[in-house]
Structures are given as C-alpha cells and as structure tokens.
mmCIF file of C-alpha atoms and ligand atoms in Angstrom:
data_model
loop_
_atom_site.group_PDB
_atom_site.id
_atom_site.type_symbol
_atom_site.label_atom_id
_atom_site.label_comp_id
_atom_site.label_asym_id
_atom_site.label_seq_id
_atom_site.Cartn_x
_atom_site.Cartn_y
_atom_site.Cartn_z
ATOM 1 C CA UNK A 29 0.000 0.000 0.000
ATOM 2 C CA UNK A 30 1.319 3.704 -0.610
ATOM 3 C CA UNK A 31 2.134 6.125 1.780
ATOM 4 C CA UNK A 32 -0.879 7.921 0.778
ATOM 5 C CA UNK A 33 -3.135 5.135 0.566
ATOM 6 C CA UNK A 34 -5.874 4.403 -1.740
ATOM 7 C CA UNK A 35 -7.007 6.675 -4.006
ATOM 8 C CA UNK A 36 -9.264 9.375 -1.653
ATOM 9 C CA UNK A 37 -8.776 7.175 1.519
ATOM 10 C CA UNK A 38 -8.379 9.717 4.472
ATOM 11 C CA UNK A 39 -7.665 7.155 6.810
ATOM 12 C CA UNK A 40 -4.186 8.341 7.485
ATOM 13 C CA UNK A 41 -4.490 12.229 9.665
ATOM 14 C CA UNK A 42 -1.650 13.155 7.907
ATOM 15 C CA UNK A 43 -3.517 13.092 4.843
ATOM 16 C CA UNK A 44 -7.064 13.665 6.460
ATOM 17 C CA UNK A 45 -4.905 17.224 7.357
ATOM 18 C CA UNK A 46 -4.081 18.490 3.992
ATOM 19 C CA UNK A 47 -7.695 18.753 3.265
ATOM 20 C CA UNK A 48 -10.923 21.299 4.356
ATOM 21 C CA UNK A 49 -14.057 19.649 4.550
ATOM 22 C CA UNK A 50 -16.154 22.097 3.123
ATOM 23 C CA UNK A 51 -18.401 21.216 -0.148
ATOM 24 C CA UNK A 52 -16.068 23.351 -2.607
ATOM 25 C CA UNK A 53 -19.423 23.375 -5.087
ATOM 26 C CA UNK A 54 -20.823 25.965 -2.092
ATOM 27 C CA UNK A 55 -18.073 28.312 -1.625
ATOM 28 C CA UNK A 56 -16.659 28.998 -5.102
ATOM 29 C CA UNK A 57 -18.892 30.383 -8.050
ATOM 30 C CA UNK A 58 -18.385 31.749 -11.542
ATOM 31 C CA UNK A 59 -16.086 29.013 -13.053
ATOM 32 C CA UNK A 60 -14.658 29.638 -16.194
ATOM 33 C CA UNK A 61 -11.637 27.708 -17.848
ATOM 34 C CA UNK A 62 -7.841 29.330 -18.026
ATOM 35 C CA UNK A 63 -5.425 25.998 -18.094
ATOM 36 C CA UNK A 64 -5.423 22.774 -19.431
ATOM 37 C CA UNK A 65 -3.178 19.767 -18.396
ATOM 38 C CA UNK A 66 -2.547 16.216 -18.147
ATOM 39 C CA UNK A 67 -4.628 16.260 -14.767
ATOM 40 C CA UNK A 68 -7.752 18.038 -15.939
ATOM 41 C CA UNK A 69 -7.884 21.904 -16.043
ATOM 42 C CA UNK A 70 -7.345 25.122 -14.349
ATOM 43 C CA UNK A 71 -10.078 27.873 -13.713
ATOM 44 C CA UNK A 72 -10.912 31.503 -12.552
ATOM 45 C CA UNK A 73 -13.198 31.610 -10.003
ATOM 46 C CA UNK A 74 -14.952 33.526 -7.514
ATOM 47 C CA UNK A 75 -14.433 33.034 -3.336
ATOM 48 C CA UNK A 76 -18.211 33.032 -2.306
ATOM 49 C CA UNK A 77 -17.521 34.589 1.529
ATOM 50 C CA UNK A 78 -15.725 37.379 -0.091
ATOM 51 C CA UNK A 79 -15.483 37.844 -3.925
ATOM 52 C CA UNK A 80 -11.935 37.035 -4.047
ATOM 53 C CA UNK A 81 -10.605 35.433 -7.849
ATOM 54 C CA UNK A 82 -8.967 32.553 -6.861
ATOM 55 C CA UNK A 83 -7.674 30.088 -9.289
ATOM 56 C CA UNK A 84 -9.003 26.301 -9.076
ATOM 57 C CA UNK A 85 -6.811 23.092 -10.215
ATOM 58 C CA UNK A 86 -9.092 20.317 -10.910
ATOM 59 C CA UNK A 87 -7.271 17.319 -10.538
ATOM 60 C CA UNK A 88 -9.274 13.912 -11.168
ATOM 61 C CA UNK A 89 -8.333 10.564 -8.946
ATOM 62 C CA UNK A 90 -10.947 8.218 -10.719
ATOM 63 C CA UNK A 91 -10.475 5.590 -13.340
ATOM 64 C CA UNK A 92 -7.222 4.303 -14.498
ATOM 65 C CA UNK A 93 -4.218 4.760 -12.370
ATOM 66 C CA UNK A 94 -6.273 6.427 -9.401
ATOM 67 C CA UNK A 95 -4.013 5.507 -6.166
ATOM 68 C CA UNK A 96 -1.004 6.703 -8.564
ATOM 69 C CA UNK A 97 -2.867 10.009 -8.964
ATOM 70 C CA UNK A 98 -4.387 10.141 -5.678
ATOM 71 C CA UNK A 99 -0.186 10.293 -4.476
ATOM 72 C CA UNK A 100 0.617 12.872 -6.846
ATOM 73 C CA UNK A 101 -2.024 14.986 -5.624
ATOM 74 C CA UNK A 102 -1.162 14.419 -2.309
ATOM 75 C CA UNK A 103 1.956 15.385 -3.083
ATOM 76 C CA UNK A 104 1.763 18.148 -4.860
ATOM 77 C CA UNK A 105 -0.398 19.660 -2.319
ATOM 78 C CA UNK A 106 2.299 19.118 0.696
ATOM 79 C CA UNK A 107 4.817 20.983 -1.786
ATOM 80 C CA UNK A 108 2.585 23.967 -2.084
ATOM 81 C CA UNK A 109 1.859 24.015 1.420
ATOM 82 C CA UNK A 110 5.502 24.864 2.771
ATOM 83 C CA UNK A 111 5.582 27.832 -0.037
ATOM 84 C CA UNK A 112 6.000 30.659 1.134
ATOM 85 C CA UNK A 113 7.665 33.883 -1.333
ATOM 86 C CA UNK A 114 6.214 36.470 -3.217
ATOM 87 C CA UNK A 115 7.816 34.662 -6.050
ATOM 88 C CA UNK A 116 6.249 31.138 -5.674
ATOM 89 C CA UNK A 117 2.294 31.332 -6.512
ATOM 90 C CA UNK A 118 0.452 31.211 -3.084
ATOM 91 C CA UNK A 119 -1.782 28.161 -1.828
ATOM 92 C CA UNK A 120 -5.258 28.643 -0.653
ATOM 93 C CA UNK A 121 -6.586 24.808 0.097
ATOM 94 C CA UNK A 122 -7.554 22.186 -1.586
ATOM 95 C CA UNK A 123 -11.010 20.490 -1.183
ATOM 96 C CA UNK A 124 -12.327 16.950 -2.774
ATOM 97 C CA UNK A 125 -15.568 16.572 -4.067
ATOM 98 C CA UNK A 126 -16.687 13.535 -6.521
ATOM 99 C CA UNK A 127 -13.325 11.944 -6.948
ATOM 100 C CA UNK A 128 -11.749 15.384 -8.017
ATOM 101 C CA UNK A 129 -9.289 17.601 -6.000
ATOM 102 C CA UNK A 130 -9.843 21.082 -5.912
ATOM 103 C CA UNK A 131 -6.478 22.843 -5.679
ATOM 104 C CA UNK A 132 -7.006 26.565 -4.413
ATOM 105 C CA UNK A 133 -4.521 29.144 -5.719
ATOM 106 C CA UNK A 134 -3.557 32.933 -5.593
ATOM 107 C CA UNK A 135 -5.127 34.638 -9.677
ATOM 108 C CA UNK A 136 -2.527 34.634 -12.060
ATOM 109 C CA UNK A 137 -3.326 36.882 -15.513
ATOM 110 C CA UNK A 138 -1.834 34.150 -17.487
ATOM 111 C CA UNK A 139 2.186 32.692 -18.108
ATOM 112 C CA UNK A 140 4.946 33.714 -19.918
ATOM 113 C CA UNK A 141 3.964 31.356 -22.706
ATOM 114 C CA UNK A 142 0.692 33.073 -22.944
ATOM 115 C CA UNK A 143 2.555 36.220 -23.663
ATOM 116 C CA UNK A 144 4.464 34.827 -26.259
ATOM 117 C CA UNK A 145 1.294 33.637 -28.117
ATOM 118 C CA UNK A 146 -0.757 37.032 -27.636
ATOM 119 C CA UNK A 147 2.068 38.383 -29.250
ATOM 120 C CA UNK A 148 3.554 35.773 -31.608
ATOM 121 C CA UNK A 149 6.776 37.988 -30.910
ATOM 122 C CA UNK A 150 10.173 37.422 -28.624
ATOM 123 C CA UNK A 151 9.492 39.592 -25.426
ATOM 124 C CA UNK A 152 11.828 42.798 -25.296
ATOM 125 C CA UNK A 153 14.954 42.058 -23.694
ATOM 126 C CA UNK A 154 14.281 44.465 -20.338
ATOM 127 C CA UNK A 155 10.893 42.321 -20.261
ATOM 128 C CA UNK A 156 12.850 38.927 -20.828
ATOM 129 C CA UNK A 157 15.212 40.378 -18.057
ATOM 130 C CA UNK A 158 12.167 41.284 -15.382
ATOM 131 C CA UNK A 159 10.898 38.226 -15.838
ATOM 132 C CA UNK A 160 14.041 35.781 -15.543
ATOM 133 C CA UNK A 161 14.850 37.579 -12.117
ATOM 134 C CA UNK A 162 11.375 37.076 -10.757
ATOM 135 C CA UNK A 163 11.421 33.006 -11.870
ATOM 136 C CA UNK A 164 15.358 33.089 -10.104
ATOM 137 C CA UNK A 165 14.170 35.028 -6.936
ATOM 138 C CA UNK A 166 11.809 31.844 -6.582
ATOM 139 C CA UNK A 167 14.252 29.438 -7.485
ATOM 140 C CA UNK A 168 16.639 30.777 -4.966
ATOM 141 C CA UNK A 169 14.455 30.357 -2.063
ATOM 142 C CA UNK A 170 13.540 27.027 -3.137
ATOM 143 C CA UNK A 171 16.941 25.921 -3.597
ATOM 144 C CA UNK A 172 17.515 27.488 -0.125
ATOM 145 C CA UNK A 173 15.066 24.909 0.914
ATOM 146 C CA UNK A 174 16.711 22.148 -0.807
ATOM 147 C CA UNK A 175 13.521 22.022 -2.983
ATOM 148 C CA UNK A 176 13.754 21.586 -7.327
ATOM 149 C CA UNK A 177 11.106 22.577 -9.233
ATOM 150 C CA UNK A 178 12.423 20.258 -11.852
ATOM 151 C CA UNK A 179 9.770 22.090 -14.694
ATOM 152 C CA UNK A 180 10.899 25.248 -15.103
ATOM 153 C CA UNK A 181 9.664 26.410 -18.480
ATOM 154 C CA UNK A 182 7.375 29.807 -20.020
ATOM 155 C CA UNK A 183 4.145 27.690 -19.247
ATOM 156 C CA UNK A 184 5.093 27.431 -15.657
ATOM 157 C CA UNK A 185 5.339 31.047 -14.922
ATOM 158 C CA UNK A 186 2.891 33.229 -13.953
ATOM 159 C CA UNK A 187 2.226 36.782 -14.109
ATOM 160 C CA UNK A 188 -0.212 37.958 -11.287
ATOM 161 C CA UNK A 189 -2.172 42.106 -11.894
ATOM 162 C CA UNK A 190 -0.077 43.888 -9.851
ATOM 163 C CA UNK A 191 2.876 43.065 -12.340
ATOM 164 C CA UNK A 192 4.872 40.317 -9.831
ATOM 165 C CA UNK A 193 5.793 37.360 -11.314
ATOM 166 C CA UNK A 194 5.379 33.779 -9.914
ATOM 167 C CA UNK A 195 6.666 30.095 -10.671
ATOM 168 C CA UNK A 196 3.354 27.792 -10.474
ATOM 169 C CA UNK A 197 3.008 24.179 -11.473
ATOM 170 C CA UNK A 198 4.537 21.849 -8.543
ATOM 171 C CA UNK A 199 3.610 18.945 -9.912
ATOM 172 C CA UNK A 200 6.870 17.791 -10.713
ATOM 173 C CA UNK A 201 8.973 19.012 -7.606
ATOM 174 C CA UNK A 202 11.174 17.341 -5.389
ATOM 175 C CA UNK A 203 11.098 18.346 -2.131
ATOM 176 C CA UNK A 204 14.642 17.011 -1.585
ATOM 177 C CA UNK A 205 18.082 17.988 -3.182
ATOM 178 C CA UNK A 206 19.863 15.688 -4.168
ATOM 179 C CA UNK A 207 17.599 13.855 -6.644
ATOM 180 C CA UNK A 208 17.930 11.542 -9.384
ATOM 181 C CA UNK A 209 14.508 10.792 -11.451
ATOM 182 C CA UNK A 210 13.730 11.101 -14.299
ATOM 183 C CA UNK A 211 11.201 14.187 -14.266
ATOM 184 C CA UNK A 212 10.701 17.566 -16.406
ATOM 185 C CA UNK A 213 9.537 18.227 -20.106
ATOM 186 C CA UNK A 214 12.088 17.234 -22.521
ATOM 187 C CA UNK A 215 13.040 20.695 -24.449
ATOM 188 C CA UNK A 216 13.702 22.064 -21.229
ATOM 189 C CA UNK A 217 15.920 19.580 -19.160
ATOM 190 C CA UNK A 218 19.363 19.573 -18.111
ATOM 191 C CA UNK A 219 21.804 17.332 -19.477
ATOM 192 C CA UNK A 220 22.197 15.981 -15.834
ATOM 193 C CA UNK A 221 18.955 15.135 -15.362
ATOM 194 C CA UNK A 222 18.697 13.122 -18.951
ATOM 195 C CA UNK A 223 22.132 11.451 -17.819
ATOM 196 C CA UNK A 224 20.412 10.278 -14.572
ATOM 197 C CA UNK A 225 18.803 7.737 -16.037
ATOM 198 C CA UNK A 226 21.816 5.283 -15.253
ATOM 199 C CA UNK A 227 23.978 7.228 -13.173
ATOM 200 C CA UNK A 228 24.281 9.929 -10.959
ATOM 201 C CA UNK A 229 22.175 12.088 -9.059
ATOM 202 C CA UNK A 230 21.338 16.053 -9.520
ATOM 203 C CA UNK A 231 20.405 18.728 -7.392
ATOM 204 C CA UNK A 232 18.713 23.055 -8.359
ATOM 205 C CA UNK A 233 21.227 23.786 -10.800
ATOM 206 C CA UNK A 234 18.781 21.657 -13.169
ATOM 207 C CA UNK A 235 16.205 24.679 -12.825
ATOM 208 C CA UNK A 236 19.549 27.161 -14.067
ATOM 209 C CA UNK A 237 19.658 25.046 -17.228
ATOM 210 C CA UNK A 238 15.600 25.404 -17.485
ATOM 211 C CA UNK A 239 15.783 28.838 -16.852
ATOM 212 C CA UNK A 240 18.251 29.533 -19.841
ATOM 213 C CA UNK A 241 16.657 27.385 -21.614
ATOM 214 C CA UNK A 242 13.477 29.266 -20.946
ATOM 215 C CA UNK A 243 15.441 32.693 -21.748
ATOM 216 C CA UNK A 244 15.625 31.195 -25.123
ATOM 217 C CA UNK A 245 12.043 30.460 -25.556
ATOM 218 C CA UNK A 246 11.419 34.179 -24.272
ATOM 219 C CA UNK A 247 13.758 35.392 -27.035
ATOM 220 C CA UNK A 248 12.999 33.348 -29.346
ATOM 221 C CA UNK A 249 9.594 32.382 -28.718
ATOM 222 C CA UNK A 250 10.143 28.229 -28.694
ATOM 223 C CA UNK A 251 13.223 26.377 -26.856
ATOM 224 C CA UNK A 252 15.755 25.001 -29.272
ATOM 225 C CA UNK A 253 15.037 21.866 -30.454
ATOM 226 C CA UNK A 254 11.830 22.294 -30.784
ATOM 227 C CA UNK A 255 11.436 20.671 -34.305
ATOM 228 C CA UNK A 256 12.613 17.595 -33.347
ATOM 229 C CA UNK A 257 10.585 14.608 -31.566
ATOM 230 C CA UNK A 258 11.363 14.816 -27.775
ATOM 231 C CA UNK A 259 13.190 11.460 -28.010
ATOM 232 C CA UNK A 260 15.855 13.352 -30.303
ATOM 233 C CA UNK A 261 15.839 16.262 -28.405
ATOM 234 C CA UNK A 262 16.731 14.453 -25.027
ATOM 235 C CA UNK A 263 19.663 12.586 -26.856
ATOM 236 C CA UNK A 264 21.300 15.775 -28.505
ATOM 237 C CA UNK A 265 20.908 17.393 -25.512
ATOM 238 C CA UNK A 266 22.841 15.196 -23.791
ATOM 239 C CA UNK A 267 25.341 14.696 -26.295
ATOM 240 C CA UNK A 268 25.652 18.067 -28.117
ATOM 241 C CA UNK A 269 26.707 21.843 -27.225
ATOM 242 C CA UNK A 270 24.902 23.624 -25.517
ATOM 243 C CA UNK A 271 22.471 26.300 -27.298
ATOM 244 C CA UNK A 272 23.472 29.861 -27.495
ATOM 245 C CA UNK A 273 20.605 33.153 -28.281
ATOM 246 C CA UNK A 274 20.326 33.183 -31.929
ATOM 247 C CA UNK A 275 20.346 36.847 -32.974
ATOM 248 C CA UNK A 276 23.049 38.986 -32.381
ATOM 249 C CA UNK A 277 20.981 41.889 -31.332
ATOM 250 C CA UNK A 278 20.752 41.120 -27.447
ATOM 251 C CA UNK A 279 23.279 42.484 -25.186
ATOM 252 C CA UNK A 280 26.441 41.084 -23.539
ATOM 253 C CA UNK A 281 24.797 40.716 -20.511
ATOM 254 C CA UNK A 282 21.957 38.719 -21.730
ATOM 255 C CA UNK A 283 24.403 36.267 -23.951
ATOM 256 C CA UNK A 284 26.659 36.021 -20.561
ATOM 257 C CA UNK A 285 23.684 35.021 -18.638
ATOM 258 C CA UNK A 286 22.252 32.554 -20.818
ATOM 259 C CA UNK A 287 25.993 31.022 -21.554
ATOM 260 C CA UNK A 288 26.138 30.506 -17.489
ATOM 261 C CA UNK A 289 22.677 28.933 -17.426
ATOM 262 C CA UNK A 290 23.250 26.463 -20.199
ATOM 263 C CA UNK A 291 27.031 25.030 -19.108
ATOM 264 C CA UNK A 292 27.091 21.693 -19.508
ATOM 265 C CA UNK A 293 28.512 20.676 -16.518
ATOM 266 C CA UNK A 294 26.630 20.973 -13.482
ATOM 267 C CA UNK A 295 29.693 22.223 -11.386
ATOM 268 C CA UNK A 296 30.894 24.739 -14.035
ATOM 269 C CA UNK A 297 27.037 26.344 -13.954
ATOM 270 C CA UNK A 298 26.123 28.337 -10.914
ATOM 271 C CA UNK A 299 23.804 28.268 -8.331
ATOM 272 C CA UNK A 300 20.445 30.536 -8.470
ATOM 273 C CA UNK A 301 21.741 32.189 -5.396
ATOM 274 C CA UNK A 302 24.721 33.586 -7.409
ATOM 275 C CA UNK A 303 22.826 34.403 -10.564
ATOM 276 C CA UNK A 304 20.565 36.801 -8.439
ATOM 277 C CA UNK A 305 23.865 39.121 -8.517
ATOM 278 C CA UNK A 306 24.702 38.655 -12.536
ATOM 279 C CA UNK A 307 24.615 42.015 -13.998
ATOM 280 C CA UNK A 308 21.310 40.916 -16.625
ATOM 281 C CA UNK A 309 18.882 40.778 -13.623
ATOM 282 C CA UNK A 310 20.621 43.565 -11.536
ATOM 283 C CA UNK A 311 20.715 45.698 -13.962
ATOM 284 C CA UNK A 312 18.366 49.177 -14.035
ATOM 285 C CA UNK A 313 15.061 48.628 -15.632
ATOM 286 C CA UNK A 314 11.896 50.962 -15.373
ATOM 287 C CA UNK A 315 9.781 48.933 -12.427
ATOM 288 C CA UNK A 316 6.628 48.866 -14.358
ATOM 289 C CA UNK A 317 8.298 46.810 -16.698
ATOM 290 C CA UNK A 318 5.947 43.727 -16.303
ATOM 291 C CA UNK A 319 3.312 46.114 -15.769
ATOM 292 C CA UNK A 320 3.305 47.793 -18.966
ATOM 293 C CA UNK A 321 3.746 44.494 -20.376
ATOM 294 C CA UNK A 322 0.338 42.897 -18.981
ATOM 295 C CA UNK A 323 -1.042 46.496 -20.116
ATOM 296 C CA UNK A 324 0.651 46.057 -23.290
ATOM 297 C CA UNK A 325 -0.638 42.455 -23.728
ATOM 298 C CA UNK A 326 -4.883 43.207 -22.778
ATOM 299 C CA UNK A 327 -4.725 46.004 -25.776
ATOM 300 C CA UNK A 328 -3.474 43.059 -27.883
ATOM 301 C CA UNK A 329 -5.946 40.307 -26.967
ATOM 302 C CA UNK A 330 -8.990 42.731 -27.828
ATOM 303 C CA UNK A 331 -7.322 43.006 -31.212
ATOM 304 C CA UNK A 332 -7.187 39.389 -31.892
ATOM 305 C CA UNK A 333 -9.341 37.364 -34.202
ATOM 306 C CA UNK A 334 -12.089 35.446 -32.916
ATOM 307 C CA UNK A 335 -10.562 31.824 -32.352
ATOM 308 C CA UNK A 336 -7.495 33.544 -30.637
ATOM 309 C CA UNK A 337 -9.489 36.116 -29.150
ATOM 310 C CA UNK A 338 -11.987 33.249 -27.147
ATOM 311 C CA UNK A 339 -8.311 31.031 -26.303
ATOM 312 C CA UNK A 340 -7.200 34.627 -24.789
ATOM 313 C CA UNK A 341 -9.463 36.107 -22.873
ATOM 314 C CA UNK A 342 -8.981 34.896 -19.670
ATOM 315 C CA UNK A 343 -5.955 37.857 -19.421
ATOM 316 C CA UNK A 344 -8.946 39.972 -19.379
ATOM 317 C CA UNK A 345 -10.945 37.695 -16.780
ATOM 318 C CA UNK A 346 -10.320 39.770 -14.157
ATOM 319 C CA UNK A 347 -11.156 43.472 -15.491
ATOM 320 C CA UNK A 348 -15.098 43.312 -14.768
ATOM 321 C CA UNK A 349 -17.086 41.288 -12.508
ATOM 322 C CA UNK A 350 -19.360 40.034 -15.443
ATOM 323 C CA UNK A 351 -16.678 39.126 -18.257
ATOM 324 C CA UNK A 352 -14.098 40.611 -20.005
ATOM 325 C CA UNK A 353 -15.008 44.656 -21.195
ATOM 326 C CA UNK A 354 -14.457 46.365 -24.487
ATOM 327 C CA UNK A 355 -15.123 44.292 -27.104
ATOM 328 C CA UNK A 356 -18.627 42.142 -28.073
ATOM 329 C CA UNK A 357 -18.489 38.366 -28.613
ATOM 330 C CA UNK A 358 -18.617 37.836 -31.751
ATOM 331 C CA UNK A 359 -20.937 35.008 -33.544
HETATM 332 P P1 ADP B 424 0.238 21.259 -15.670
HETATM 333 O O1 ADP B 424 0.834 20.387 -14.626
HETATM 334 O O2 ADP B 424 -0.773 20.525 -16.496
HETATM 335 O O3 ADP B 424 1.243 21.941 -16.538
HETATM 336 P P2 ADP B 424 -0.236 23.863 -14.446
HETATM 337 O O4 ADP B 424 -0.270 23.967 -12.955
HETATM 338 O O5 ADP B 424 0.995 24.353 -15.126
HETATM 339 O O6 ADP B 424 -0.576 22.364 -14.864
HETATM 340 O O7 ADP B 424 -1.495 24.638 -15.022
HETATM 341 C C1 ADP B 424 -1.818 24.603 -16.409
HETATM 342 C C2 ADP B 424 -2.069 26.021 -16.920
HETATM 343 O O8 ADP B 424 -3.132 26.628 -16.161
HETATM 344 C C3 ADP B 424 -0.885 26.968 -16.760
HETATM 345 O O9 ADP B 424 0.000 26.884 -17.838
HETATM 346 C C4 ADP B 424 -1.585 28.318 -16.693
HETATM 347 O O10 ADP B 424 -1.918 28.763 -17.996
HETATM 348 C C5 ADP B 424 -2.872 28.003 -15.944
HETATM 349 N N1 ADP B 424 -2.716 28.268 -14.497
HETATM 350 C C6 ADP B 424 -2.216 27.425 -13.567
HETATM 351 N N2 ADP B 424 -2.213 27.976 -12.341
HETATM 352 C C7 ADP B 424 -2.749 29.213 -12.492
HETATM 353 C C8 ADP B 424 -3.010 30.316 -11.586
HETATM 354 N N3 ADP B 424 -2.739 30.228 -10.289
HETATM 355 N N4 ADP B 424 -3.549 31.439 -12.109
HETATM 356 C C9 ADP B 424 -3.825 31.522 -13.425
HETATM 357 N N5 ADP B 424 -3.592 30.549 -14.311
HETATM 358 C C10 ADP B 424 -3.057 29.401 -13.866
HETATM 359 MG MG1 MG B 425 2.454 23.409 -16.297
#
C-alpha cells in the first residue's frame, strides 16, 4: 500500500490534514476555464464569503491509475503548502468533491507562454530580463530549501495584476536535493537530469539550465530543439553543445547570462543564489516593466481574431465582474 493510501482514503491524519471539509461546489462560483493539463484543467473563479478570484486546479483521482494520482495529488499539495515567497504562486486549500481535487490558488493573468502567443513575438529584452529575475528570486528560495522545481519552463510562470511574477506548477517538484529521477519536459531539461537515467544524481542547478533554456524560448519564442521529436531532443541534448541566443541583437549581458545557465557541466554552472547578482537581472530597468507588459498584452488580446481572441481572454478575466469589457463576442 502507498504512503498515501488508496485513491481518496483519508484514513491516514496526515492526509485527512491536507484537506478542508467544506463542499467546494458551495463556496466557489463563476467558473470559467484558463489551463489545461494532463490532470484536468485550471479555472478563474470567484471566493463566495468574499469575492476574491482565486484560481481552481481540478485534478481527477478516478479511473485508471487512481491511487497513482491520488499520491501525486497528495503530493503536490504538501509541496505547495511549505511555499511561502512572493515569487512562488500562493496556496489557498484544496477540497475533494466527486473523486476530483480542488487545488485553491492565488489569480494569475496568465504565463509567460501566454505572452508569447498574444504576441507571436520574442518579449523585449528588459521584459525577458524582469521576468528571468522574478522566476530566479523563486528558485533561490527554493533551492535554499533544498527544494527543485524540476519544470521550469514559459508555461510554468505566472504573471499575477499587480505586475509580480510567480513560478506555479509543482507537480513535478522534489522536495529534496539531491535527486535523481527522471522528471521535467524534454526541451527544457538539463543534461544531468537526462544522464540520470543510469547514473548519478542532480540537485537546483537543473532549474539554471531550465531557466536559460526558458530565456531562449522568451527570445525566441520556442526552446531550441523544438522541431525535433522529444526522443531526439533528449539525446542531442545530452550529447551536443549547448544552445546559445540566436540573434546577435541582445546584449552582452543577456548572452553572458544565458551562456552561465546552459554550461554543460553541473559544477561549471552556478547556483540561483549567485545568478541573483549577474549584472542581466541587476541591472536598471523601469519597475513597471511587467506592468506595462500585462497592459501592453490586454490592448493586444482585444485586437485578436475570434478563435485567438476566445483562447485569450482569460488575461482579461479579471477586469469586470461580469466578463471581459471592451469588445462584443462575436458570432
Ligand atoms: P500542468 O501540470 O498541467 O502543466 P499547471 O499547474 O501548469 O498544470 O497549469 C496549467 C495552466 O493553467 C498553466 O499553464 C496556466 O496557464 C494556468 N494556471 C495554472 N495555475 C494558475 C493560476 N494560479 N492562475 C492563473 N492561471 C493558472
Ligand atoms: Mg504546467
């Protein structure tokens, strides 16, 4: 039997703990859809006892595979627990109700990859470099925990309204450094972490490679490798150089900070703690910087065609009580 025990057994008070008993049906209203994943999907809703958004992970433990997703719930609800940093996205509860886990969040507008696709643009490099140092402030105090995220990537960070930015999606973590499974999404994984397969063991300097990695999707709106199948991309990875920014129009400090990221060798790449004083993330930037980008991003989605507009939206979700304002839906 699992640690957890069977799928939505709260037999053990540990588990019994992580949970409120409240019918989660009563207290939030106004679903609407913002995320999809493997699990189920993501929504914007409203806190009944005080008309707070909140954002709602549905995560199903029925069918095939339940006790195996009845852990990883479990689990991924005991990482977001300990969180606490304006950089990691903040945990509300999580209630069950019909063999489905309701995971209560802090609103996000939307992730990095959302951004990318409003725009179907790189980000501007003082944008790139706002957002990088938000993802590393929350990497450092995990690392400080000896915690991995282990799936850093666009999709997995968040931009909340007032313009902060916020690493979400736990589902992969390890709450203990060193580790050695196999765990991540291909484009974006270390070398290391590939290699661990057979040997070895890893620790948070994964999440540097991600981050570069991510730098490069930022800049050039997919990772490298992209075109390939993900079994290629694992083995070049592992075997090849590692990728450097394309253009040549970003600055020294960018190209310096995505070289350290993306060395091959875990001991020759440093630590997040030590990236929080490299020059790219230091240096001066107007603070409104993610600001003006959400700003910059609404105008855009009320531009876009209809089948992008209705994917989009949700950036606008949280402008008026009764759905997004300013434009009509159209037929
Ligand atoms: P998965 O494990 O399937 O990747 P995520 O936790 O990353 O699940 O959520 C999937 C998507 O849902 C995210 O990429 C994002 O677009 C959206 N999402 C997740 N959490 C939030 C949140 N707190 N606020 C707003 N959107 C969110
Ligand atoms: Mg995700």
């Amino acid at each position: 039997m699992p640690a957890g025990g069977r799928a939505g057994s709260l037999k053990d008070p540990d588990v019994a703990e992580l949970f409120f008993k409240d019918d989660p049906e009563k207290l939030f209203s106004d679903l609407r859809e913002i995320g999809h994943g493997s699990f189920g999907a993501v929504y914007f809703a409203r806190d009944i006892r005080n008309s707070e958004v909140v954002a709602i992970k549905k995560m199903s433990y029925s069918g095939k595979q339940s006790n195996e997703k009845w852990q990883d719930i479990i689990k991924e609800v005991r990482f977001l627990q300990k969180l606490r940093h304006p950089n990691t996205i903040q945990y509300r509860g999580c209630y069950l109700r019909e063999h489905t886990a309701w995971l209560v969040m802090e609103y996000c507008l939307g992730s990095a990859s959302d951004l990318l696709e409003v725009h179907k643009k790189p980000l501007q490099e003082v944008e790139i470099a706002a957002v990088t140092h938000g993802a590393l402030q929350g990497l450092a105090y995990l690392h400080s925990h000896n915690m991995i995220h282990r799936d850093v990537k666009a999709g997995n960070i968040l931009l909340s309204e007032p313009g902060l930015v916020k690493l979400g999606d736990f589902g992969s973590a390890s709450i203990m450094a060193p580790a050695n499974s196999f765990v991540g999404t291909p484009y974006w994984m270390a070398p290391e972490v590939i290699l661990a397969m057979d040997e070895g063991q890893y620790d948070g300097k994964v999440d540097v490679w991600s981050l570069g990695i991510t730098c490069i999707e930022l800049a050039e709106r997919k990772p490298p490798l992209f075109n390939m199948n993900a079994m290629s991309a694992l083995y070049h990875i592992a075997q090849n150089e590692s990728p450097v920014l394309q253009s040549g129009h970003w600055s020294e400090y960018f190209r310096n900070f995505v070289d350290s990221c993306l060395q091959k060798i875990p001991q020759d790449r440093p630590t997040s703690e030590v990236l929080l004083k490299h020059r790219f993330v230091l240096r001066e930037r107007p603070p409104t910087v993610i600001m003006d980008l959400i700003q910059r991003t609404k105008d855009a989605v009320r531009e876009l065609d209809n089948l992008q507009y209705r994917k989009m939206k949700k950036i606008l979700f949280q402008e008026a009580p009764n759905g997004p304002a300013g434009r009509t839906p159209g037929p």
